[in-house]
mmCIF file of C-alpha atoms in Angstrom:
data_model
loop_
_atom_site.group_PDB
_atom_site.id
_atom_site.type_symbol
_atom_site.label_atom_id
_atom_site.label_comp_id
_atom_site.label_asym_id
_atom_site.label_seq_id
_atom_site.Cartn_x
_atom_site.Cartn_y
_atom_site.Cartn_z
ATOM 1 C CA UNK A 10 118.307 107.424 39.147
ATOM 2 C CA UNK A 11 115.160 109.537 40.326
ATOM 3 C CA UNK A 12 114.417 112.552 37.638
ATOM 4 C CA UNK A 13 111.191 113.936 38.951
ATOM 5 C CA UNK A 14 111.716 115.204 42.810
ATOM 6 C CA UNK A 15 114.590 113.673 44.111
ATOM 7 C CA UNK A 16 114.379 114.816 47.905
ATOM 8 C CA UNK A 17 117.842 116.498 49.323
ATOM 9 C CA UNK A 18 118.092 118.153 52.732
ATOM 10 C CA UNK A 19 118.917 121.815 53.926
ATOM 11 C CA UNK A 20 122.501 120.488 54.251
ATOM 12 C CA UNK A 21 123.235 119.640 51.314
ATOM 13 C CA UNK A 22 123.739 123.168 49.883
ATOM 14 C CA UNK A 23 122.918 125.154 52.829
ATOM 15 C CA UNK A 24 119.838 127.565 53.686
ATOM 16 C CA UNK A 25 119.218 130.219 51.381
ATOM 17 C CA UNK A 26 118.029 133.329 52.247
ATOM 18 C CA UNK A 27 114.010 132.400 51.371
ATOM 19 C CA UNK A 28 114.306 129.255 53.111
ATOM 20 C CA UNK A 29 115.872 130.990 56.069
ATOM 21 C CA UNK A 30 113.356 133.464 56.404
ATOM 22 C CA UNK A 31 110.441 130.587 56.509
ATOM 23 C CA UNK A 32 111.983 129.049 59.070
ATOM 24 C CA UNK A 33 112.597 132.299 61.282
ATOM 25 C CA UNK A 34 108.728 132.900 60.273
ATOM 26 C CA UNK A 35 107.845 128.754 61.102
ATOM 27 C CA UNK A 36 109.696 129.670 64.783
ATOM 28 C CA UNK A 37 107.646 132.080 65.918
ATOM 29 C CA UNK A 38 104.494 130.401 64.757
ATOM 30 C CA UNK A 39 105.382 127.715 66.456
ATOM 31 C CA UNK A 40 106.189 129.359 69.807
ATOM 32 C CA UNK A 41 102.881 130.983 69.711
ATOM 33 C CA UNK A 42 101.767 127.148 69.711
ATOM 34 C CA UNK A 43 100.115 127.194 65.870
ATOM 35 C CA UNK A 44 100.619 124.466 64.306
ATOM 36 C CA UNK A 45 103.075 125.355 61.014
ATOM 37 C CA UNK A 46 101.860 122.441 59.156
ATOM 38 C CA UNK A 47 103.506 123.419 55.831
ATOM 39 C CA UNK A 48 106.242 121.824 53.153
ATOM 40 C CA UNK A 49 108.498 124.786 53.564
ATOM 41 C CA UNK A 50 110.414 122.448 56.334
ATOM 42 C CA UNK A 51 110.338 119.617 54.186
ATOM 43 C CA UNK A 52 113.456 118.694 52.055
ATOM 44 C CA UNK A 53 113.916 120.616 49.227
ATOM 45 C CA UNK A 54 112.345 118.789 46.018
ATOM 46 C CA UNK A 55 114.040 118.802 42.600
ATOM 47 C CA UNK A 56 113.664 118.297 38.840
ATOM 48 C CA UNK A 57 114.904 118.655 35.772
ATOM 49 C CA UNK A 58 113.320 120.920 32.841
ATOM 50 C CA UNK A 59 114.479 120.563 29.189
ATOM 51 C CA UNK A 60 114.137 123.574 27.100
ATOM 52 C CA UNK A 61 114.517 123.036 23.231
ATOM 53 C CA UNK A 62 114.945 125.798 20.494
ATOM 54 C CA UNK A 63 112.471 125.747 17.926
ATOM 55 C CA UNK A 64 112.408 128.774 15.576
ATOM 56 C CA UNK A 65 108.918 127.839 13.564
ATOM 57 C CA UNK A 66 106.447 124.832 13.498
ATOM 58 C CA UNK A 67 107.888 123.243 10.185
ATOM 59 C CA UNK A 68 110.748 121.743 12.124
ATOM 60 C CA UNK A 69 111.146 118.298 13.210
ATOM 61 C CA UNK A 70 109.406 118.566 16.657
ATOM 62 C CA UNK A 71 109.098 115.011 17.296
ATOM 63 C CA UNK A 72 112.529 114.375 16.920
ATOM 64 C CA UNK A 73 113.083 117.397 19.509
ATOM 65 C CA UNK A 74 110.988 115.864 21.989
ATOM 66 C CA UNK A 75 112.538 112.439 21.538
ATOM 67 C CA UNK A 76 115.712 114.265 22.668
ATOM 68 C CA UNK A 77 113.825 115.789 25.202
ATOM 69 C CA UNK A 78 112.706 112.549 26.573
ATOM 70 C CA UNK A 79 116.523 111.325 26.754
ATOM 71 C CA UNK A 80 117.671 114.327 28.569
ATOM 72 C CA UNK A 81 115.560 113.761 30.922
ATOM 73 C CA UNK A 82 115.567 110.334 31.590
ATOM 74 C CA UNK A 83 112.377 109.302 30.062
ATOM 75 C CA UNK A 84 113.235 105.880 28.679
ATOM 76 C CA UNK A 85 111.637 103.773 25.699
ATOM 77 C CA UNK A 86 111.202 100.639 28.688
ATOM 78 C CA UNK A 87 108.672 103.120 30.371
ATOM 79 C CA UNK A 88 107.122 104.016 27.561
ATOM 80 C CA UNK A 89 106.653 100.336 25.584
ATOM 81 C CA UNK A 90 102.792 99.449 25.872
ATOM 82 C CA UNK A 91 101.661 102.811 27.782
ATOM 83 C CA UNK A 92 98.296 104.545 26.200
ATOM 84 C CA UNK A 93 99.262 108.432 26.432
ATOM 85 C CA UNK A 94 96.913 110.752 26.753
ATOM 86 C CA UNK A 95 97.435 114.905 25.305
ATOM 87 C CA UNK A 96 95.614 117.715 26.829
ATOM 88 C CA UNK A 97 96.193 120.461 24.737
ATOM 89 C CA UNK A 98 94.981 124.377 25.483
ATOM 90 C CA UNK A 99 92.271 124.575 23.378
ATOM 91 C CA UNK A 100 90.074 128.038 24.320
ATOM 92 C CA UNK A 101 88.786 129.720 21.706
ATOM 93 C CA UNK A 102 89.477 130.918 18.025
ATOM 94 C CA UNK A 103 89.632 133.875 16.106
ATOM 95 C CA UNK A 104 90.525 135.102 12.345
ATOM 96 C CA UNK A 105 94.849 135.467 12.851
ATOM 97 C CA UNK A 106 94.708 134.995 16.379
ATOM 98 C CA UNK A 107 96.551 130.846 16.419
ATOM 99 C CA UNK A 108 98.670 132.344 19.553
ATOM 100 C CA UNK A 109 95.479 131.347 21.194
ATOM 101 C CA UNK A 110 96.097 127.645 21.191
ATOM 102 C CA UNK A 111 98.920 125.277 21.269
ATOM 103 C CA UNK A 112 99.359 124.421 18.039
ATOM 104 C CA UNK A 113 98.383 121.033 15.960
ATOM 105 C CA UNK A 114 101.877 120.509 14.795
ATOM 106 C CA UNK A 115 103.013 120.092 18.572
ATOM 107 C CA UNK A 116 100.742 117.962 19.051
ATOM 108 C CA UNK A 117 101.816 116.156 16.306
ATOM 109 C CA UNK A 118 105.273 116.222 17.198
ATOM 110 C CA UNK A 119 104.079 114.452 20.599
ATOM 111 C CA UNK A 120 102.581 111.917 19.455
ATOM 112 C CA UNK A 121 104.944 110.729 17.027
ATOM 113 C CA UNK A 122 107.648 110.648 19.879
ATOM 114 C CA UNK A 123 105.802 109.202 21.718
ATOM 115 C CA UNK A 124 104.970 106.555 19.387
ATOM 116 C CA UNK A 125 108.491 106.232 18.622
ATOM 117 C CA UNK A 126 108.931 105.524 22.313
ATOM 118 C CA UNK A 127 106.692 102.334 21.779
ATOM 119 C CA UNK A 128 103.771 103.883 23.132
ATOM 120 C CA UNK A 129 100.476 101.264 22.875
ATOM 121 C CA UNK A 130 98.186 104.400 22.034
ATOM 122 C CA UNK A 131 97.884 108.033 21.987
ATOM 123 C CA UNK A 132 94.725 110.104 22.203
ATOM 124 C CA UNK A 133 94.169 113.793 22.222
ATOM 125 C CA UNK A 134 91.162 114.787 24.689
ATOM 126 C CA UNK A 135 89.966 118.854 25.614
ATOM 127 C CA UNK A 136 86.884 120.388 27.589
ATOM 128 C CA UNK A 137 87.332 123.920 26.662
ATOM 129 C CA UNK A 138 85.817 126.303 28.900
ATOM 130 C CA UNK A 139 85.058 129.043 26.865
ATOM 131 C CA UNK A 140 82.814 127.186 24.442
ATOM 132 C CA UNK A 141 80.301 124.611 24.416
ATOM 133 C CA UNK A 142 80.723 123.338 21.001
ATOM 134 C CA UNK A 143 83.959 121.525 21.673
ATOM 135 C CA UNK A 144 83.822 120.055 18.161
ATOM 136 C CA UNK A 145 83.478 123.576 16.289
ATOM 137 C CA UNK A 146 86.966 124.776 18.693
ATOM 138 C CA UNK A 147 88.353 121.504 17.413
ATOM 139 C CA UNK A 148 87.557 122.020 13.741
ATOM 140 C CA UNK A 149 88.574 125.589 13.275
ATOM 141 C CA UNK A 150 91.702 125.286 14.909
ATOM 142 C CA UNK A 151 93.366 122.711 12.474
ATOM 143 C CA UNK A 152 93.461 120.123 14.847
ATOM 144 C CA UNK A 153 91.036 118.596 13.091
ATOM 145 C CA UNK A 154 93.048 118.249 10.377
ATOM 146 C CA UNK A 155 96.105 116.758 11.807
ATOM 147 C CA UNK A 156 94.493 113.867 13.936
ATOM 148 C CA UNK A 157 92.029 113.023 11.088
ATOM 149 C CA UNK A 158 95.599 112.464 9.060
ATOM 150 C CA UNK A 159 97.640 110.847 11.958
ATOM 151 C CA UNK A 160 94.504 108.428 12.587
ATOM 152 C CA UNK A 161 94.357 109.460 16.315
ATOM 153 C CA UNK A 162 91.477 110.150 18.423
ATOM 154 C CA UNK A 163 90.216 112.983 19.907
ATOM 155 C CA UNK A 164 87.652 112.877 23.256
ATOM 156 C CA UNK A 165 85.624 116.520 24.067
ATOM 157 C CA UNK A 166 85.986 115.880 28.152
ATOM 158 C CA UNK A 167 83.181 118.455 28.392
ATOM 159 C CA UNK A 168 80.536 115.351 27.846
ATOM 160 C CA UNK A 169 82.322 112.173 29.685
ATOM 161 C CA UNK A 170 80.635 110.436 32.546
ATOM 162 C CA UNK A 171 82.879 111.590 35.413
ATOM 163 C CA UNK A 172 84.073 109.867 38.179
ATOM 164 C CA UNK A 173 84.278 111.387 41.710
ATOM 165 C CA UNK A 174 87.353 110.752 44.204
ATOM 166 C CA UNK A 175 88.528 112.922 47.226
ATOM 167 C CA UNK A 176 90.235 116.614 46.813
ATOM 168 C CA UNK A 177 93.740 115.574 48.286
ATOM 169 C CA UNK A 178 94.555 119.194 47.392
ATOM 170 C CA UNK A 179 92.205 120.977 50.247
ATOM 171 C CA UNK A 180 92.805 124.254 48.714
ATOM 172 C CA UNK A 181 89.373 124.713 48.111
ATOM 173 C CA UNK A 182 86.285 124.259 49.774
ATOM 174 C CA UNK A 183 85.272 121.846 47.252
ATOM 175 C CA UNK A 184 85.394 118.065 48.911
ATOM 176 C CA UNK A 185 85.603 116.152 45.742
ATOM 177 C CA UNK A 186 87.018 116.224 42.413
ATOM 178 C CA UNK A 187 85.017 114.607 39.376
ATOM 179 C CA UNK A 188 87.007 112.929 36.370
ATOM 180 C CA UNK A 189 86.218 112.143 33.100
ATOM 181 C CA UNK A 190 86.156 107.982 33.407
ATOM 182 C CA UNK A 191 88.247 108.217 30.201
ATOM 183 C CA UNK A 192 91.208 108.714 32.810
ATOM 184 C CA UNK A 193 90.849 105.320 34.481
ATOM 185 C CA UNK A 194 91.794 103.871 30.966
ATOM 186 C CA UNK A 195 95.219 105.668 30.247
ATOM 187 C CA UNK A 196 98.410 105.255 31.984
ATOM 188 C CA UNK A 197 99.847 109.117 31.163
ATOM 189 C CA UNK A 198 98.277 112.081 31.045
ATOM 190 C CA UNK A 199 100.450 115.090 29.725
ATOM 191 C CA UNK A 200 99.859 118.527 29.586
ATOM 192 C CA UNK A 201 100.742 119.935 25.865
ATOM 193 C CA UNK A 202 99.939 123.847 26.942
ATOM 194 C CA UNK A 203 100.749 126.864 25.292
ATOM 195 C CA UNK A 204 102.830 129.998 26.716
ATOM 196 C CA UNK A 205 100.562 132.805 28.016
ATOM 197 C CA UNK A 206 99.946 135.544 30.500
ATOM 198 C CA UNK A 207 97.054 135.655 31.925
ATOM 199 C CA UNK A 208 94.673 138.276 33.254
ATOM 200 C CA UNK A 209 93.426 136.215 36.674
ATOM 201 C CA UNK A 210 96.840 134.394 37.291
ATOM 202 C CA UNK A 211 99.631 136.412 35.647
ATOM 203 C CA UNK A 212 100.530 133.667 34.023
ATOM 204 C CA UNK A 213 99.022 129.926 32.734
ATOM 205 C CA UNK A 214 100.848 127.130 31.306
ATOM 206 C CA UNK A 215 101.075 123.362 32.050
ATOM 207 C CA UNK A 216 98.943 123.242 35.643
ATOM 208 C CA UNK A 217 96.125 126.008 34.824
ATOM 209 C CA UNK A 218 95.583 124.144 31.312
ATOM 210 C CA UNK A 219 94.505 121.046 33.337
ATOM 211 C CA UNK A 220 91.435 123.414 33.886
ATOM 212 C CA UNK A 221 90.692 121.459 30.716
ATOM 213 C CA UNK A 222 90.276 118.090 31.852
ATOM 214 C CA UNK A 223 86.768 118.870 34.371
ATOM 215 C CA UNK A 224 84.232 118.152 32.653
ATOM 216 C CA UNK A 225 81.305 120.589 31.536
ATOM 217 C CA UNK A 226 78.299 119.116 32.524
ATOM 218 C CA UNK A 227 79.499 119.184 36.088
ATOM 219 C CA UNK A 228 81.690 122.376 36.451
ATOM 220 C CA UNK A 229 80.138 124.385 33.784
ATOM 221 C CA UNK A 230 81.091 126.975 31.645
ATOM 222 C CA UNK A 231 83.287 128.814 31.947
ATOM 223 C CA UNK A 232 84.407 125.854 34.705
ATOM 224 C CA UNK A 233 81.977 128.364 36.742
ATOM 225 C CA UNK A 234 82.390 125.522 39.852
ATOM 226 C CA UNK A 235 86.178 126.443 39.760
ATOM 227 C CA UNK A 236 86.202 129.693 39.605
ATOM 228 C CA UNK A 237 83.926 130.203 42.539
ATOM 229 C CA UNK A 238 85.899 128.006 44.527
ATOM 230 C CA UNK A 239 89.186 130.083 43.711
ATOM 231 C CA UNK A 240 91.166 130.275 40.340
ATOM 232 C CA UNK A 241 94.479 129.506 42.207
ATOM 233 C CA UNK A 242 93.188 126.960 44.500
ATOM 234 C CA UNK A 243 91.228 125.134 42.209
ATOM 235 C CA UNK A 244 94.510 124.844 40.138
ATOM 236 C CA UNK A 245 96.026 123.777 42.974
ATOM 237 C CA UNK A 246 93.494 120.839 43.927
ATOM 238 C CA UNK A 247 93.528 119.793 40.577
ATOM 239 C CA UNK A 248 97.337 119.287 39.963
ATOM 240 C CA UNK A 249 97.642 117.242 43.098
ATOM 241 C CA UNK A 250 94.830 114.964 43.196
ATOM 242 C CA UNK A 251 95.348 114.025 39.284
ATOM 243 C CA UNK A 252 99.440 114.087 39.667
ATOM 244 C CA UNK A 253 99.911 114.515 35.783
ATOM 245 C CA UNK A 254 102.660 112.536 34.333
ATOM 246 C CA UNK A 255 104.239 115.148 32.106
ATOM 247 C CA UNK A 256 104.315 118.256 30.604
ATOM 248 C CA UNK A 257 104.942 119.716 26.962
ATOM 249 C CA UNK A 258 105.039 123.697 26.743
ATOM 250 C CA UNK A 259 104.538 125.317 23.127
ATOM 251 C CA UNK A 260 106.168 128.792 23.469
ATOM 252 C CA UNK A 261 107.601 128.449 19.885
ATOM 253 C CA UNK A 262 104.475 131.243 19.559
ATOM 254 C CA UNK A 263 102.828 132.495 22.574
ATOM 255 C CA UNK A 264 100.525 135.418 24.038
ATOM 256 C CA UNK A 265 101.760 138.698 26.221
ATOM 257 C CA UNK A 266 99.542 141.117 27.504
ATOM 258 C CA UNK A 267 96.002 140.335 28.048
ATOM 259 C CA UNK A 268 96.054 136.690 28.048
ATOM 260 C CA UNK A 269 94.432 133.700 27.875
ATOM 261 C CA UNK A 270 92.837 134.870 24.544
ATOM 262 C CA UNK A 271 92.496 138.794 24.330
ATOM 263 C CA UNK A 272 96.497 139.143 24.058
ATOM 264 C CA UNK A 273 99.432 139.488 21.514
ATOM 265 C CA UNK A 274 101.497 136.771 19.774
ATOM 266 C CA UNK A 275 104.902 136.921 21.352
ATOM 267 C CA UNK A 276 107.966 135.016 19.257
ATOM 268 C CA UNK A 277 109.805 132.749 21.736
ATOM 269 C CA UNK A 278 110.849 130.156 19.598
ATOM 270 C CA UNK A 279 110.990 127.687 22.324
ATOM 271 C CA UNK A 280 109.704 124.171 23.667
ATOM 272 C CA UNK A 281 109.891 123.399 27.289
ATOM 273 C CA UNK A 282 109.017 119.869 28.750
ATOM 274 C CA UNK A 283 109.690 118.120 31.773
ATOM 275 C CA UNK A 284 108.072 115.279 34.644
ATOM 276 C CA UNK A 285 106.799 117.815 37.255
ATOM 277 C CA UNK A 286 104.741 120.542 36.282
ATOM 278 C CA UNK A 287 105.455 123.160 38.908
ATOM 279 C CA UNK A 288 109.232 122.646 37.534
ATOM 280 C CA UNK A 289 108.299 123.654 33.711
ATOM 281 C CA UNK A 290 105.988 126.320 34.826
ATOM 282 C CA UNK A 291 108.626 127.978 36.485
ATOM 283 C CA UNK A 292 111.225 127.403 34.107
ATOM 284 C CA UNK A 293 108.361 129.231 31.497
ATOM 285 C CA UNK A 294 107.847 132.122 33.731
ATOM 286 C CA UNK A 295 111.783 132.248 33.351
ATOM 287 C CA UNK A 296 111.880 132.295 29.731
ATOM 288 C CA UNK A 297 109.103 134.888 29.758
ATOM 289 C CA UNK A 298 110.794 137.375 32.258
ATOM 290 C CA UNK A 299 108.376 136.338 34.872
ATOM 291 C CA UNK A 300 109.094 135.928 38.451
ATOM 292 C CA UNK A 301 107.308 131.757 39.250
ATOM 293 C CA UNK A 302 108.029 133.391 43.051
ATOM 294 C CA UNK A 303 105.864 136.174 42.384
ATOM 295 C CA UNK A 304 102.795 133.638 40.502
ATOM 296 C CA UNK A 305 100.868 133.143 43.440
ATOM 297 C CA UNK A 306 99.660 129.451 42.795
ATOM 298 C CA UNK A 307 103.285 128.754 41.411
ATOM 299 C CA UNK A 308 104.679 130.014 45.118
ATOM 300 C CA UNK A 309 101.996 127.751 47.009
ATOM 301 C CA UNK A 310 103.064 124.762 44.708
ATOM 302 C CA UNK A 311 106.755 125.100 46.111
ATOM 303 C CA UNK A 312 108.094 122.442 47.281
ATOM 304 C CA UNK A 313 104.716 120.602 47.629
ATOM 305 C CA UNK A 314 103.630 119.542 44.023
ATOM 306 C CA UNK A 315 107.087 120.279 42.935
ATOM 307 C CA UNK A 316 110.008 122.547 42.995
ATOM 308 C CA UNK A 317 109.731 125.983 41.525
ATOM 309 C CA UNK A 318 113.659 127.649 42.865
ATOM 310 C CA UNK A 319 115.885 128.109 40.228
ATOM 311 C CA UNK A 320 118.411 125.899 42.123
ATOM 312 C CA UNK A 321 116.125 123.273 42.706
ATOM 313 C CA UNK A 322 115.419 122.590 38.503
ATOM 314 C CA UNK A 323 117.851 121.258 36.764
ATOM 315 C CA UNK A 324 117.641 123.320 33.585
ATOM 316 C CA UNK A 325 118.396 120.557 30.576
ATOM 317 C CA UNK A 326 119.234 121.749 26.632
ATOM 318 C CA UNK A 327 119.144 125.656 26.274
ATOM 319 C CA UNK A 328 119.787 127.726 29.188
ATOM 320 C CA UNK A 329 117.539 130.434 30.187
ATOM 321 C CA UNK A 330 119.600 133.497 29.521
ATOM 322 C CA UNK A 331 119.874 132.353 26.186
ATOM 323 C CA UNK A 332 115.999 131.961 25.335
ATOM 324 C CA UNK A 333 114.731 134.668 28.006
ATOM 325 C CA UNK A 334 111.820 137.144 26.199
ATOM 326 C CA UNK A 335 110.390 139.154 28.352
ATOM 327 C CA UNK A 336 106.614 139.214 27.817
ATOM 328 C CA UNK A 337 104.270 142.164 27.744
ATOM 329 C CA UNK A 338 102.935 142.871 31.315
ATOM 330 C CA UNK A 339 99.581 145.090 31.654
ATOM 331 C CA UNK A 340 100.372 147.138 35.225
ATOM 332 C CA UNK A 341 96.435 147.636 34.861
ATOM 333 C CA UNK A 342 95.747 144.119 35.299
ATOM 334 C CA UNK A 343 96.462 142.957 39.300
ATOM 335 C CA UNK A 344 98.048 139.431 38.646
ATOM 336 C CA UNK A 345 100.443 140.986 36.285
ATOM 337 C CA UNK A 346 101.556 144.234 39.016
ATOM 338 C CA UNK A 347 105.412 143.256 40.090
ATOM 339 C CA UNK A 348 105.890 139.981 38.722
ATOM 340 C CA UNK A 349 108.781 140.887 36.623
ATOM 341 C CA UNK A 350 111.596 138.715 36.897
ATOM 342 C CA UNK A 351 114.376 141.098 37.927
#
């Protein structure tokens, strides 16, 4: 059985009204004799997201996540041997403000599931953009404290030799895409990010934390290379030349309003995971009353990197309606103006 984007065709279910309406708009490109040259044609992808309840951090989040794994097909046989690699969102902190990053005890939950999976190894590695001393971020947000405990280690991607393949993305003007070499020695990477608005791209969860993994001393601070080469398309580049394995979404606690780091803990008491990221992103925009149609890098990632229409996810665990809380949304701040999730 495929779980990560099973292809099925128009057919299948019929056209909907969105799908319709890019094909009208495909037709008359097309008979003006420009080239379409976009997914929307494709068959639809699809995926499955597993949302979990969680109503604090003291719970037992690995076992959580080991159901999560089951529901969605994730098997101990794929697992057995594998060296896993976390990325967690690790910005900034600041006296009361945790909401900023996911959380050490998710993290913790991750790795023991999947160690109890028979993973070989698991690492936790960050470049935070925000600050240079990767090691004080590290230290003053309790991770510190949980990985010295668990024994596992933790790699600042800021400072890793990179290595440079081709942008298979294009979104950008930016030819190439430099790793840290630490990647060539893993066989997962997952995204362990943290539920949040945010002030350039409405909203940023398990594909804009992979802003994370580019290395300082080539893209600067904060990832200046990035964000001159487009917020949204660098996001874009990223996701599909690295094609993460996984994603883990902390929204047991995250940030409304002026996010990534200026906004307000919002209670969710939710953890969302799945294979494709475009899939759990727009299951999180969802749960936080957020339109993933309306995200503008979430919309360009349709049925490219992954599906983001509600009929296209298979929504595993908790349904939506019954975890939906609608974050704060600034009407000051553009990428937040009419993304509300009717």
């Amino acid at each position: 059985m495929a779980h990560s984007q099973t292809m099925i065709g128009h057919g299948d279910g019929g056209w909907t009204r969105r799908e319709f309406l890019y094909a009208l708009a495909g037709g008359i490109v097309l008979a003006s004799g420009i080239s379409a040259g976009r997914w929307y044609f494709r068959p639809r992808l699809q995926s499955e997201a597993f949302v979990a309840k969680a109503s604090d951090y003291g719970g037992n989040l690995s076992g959580l996540m080991v159901e999560g794994f089951r529901e969605l097909g994730v098997a101990p046989e794929e697992i057995r041997g594998k060296r896993i690699l976390l990325k967690p969102n690790l910005v900034e902190t600041s006296m009361g403000a945790p909401h900023i990053n996911t959380h050490p005890l998710v993290l913790r939950g991750a790795i023991e599931a999947f160690l109890r999976l028979g993973a070989a190894t698991v690492m936790v590695a960050e470049g935070p953009g925000h600050r240079r001393d990767t090691l004080a971020v590290y230290e003053e947000s309790g991770l510190a404290d949980v990985l010295t405990e668990d024994r596992i280690r933790f790699h600042d991607l800021n400072y890793i030799t990179g290595y440079t393949v081709q942008n298979i993305g294009r979104q950008s003007s930016l030819r190439t895409l430099t790793f840290p070499a630490l990647f060539k020695e893993v066989d997962w990477i997952v995204s362990v990010a943290k539920m949040k608005t945010h002030h350039w791209t409405g909203a940023t969860l398990s594909m804009k934390n992979l802003f994370g993994v580019m290395p300082g001393i080539y893209y600067g601070w904060p990832k200046n290379v990035l964000h001159h080469a487009g917020i949204e398309n660098s996001i874009l580049d990223i996701n599909a030349t690295l094609k993460p394995h996984f994603a883990i979404v902390d929204g047991i606690v995250g940030m409304e309003g002026d996010g990534p780091i200026m906004g307000d803990p919002k209670k969710v008491g939710v953890v969302v995971m799945g294979r494709n990221l475009a899939a759990v992103d727009a299951t999180c925009c969802r749960i936080m009353g957020i339109d993933p149609h309306k995200v503008s890098y979430l919309e360009r990632a349709d049925n490219w990197l992954g599906p983001i229409a509600e009929g296209s996810i298979e929504q595993r665990g908790e349904a939506i309606a019954a975890v939906r809380t609608n974050f704060n949304l600034i009407d000051t701040i553009p990428a937040q103006q009419g993304i509300r999730l009717v």
